[in-house]
Amino acid sequence: MPQSDSPLYSYLEKSVVEVRAPTKHGVFHPKVWLLRFTSDNEPPLFRFVCLSRNLTSDQSWDTALTLEGHLVQSRRRGFWRNRPLSDFIAALPSLAVSQVNPDVQELTSSLADEVLRVRFEVPKDFDGEDWSFMPMGLRRYRRTPTFEGCSRLMIMSPFLSGEPVSVLALTGKDNVLISRSESLDALPPDLLADIQNRTRIYMFSDAAERPEMEDEEPSYAPSCDEDLSGLHAKLYVAESGWNARLFTGSANATDAAFNHNVEFLVELSGRRSQIGIDKILGREGEKGTLLDVLVPYHPSSIAKDAQQERLESLLELGRAAVAEAGLMLRVVSESGGLFTLRLGAQSPLILESELVEAQCHPITISVSQSKSLTPLADGGEVCFEGLPLRLITGFLAVRLTAEVQWVRRALSFVLNVPVTGMPEERDREILRGIVADRNQFLRYLRFLLSVDPQSYILSSLRTRAATSMGGGIEPAPSKMPDAPLFEDLVKTLSRSPEKLVRISRLIEELRHTEKGVSVLPEGFTELWSVIQVACTKEDDL
């Protein structure tokens, strides 16, 4: 859940696609990135990242695998090894809860096609000829890690249940299990005893489990089975003779992950001496190793009670009900240039009575303006009135609160809800809010021109903070753009002309209104005309 309200979130609406697992009781759980980099002198470079971490800033223990490779443009047939990844990408639009933007559909299809012809390289110490992508939970891809015939097994997973963890009681010896104390406490006593006969069981030490964190709110509200610290990694290592196989990705050692969810793992192989269990754990007593932050597991005297389990179940059932109600937003114009955002549902939203509160608000406005979802139970609407155009958005924040025996627990999440009646000029209005005067225009222009946008933002924040601390004032509105700006535009023309396309769009948007034209510094129109002529000759604009 975003911790601040901002109209800028609305720019992400077309980029965020909500999906759901094809099975009724499953969830979409992969943590996969696929990035495409282009260069004038080389074919496109692809970077594939398979994580156990969500897009959060938490301090949990996670795993991350990175594979890189260039597109082999001369190759007509794809690499068979990449087919599962290609099929996974191609299947994503079919899992969407609403109609997918044609541009997103086209991009997805293009990536799925190109990734077939990428020659990925595995990291050092892994066998480059014996590895595989493992999407789980999609049609044709029901495969899960198998550990038959292994002599030793290690499982690292924050959550445990059923067959995926019981394999430790049946396979190998001197096995290793690393998990959370509450997950281990929740295992049936007989199963835990059988596992302990073959397995050393560890959990993270208190110091490693919850490192000291700054006094700040988390960047989002976690789901009931997530925590912002502690173990979050999912790792499986199976040894057989001199060799070892390693599986890493999103799948917990649970029945849900292996039988219902959509997940993604990558299987790697190598010599036991290089990627085996002892290599990963490190030596006993050696500082800086994984084993150094682990402690042997001892059952806790405080087991997770039925009350907490009921609270978690209620909240997850509530989230599923909200997602399945078919929420819709409708924009209605008011007088004075204001708008009403009306929230409805395709089917009645029926929640358990123990869900004592269910509230929502567009993420562009304050949480204090939240309203109850109760009207959606009988076909009514929830209305947010008096909104300026720049605050109209499809992103809806939802907060559910469950109560069992006077104990409460809350869950927050954001949905990208379909919107009808969205005014065409909404994005233009947001832009005018970002670029409200000449100083802001020049800052934004330099941001677009910067080689490293992130560093530019940090530098700008430091400068503004120093000015504020020193009692200084903001520079006066600029008139004729300075020479360095012209030089930056010329350099960009030769090195990164695609940036000028974005700047051209910005200027065209601003020219639609008198207010927009007024933020252009004196003399900038003439300067930009020179750049446009050069761009036209280069066929860049």
PDB file of N, CA and C in Angstrom, residues 61 72 176 188 199 265 467 506:
ATOM      1  N   TRP A  61      15.366 -12.121   4.370  1.00  0.00           N
ATOM      2  CA  TRP A  61      16.380 -12.951   3.722  1.00  0.00           C
ATOM      3  C   TRP A  61      15.760 -13.559   2.476  1.00  0.00           C
ATOM      4  N   VAL A  72      20.131 -13.871 -30.284  1.00  0.00           N
ATOM      5  CA  VAL A  72      20.846 -14.391 -31.455  1.00  0.00           C
ATOM      6  C   VAL A  72      19.958 -14.130 -32.666  1.00  0.00           C
ATOM      7  N   VAL A 176      18.887 -31.093   5.742  1.00  0.00           N
ATOM      8  CA  VAL A 176      18.843 -29.788   6.407  1.00  0.00           C
ATOM      9  C   VAL A 176      17.515 -29.114   6.072  1.00  0.00           C
ATOM     10  N   PRO A 188       2.533 -31.177  12.203  1.00  0.00           N
ATOM     11  CA  PRO A 188       2.047 -32.253  13.073  1.00  0.00           C
ATOM     12  C   PRO A 188       3.208 -32.879  13.840  1.00  0.00           C
ATOM     13  N   THR A 199      17.025 -35.274   9.711  1.00  0.00           N
ATOM     14  CA  THR A 199      17.233 -33.880   9.318  1.00  0.00           C
ATOM     15  C   THR A 199      17.681 -33.002  10.479  1.00  0.00           C
ATOM     16  N   LEU A 265      10.243 -21.383 -10.711  1.00  0.00           N
ATOM     17  CA  LEU A 265      11.545 -21.797 -10.200  1.00  0.00           C
ATOM     18  C   LEU A 265      12.519 -21.919 -11.366  1.00  0.00           C
ATOM     19  N   THR A 467      19.478  23.982   0.430  1.00  0.00           N
ATOM     20  CA  THR A 467      18.932  25.336   0.287  1.00  0.00           C
ATOM     21  C   THR A 467      17.984  25.653   1.430  1.00  0.00           C
ATOM     22  N   LEU A 506       6.243  15.925 -24.396  1.00  0.00           N
ATOM     23  CA  LEU A 506       6.011  16.834 -23.274  1.00  0.00           C
ATOM     24  C   LEU A 506       5.667  18.231 -23.778  1.00  0.00           C
TER      25      LEU A 506
END
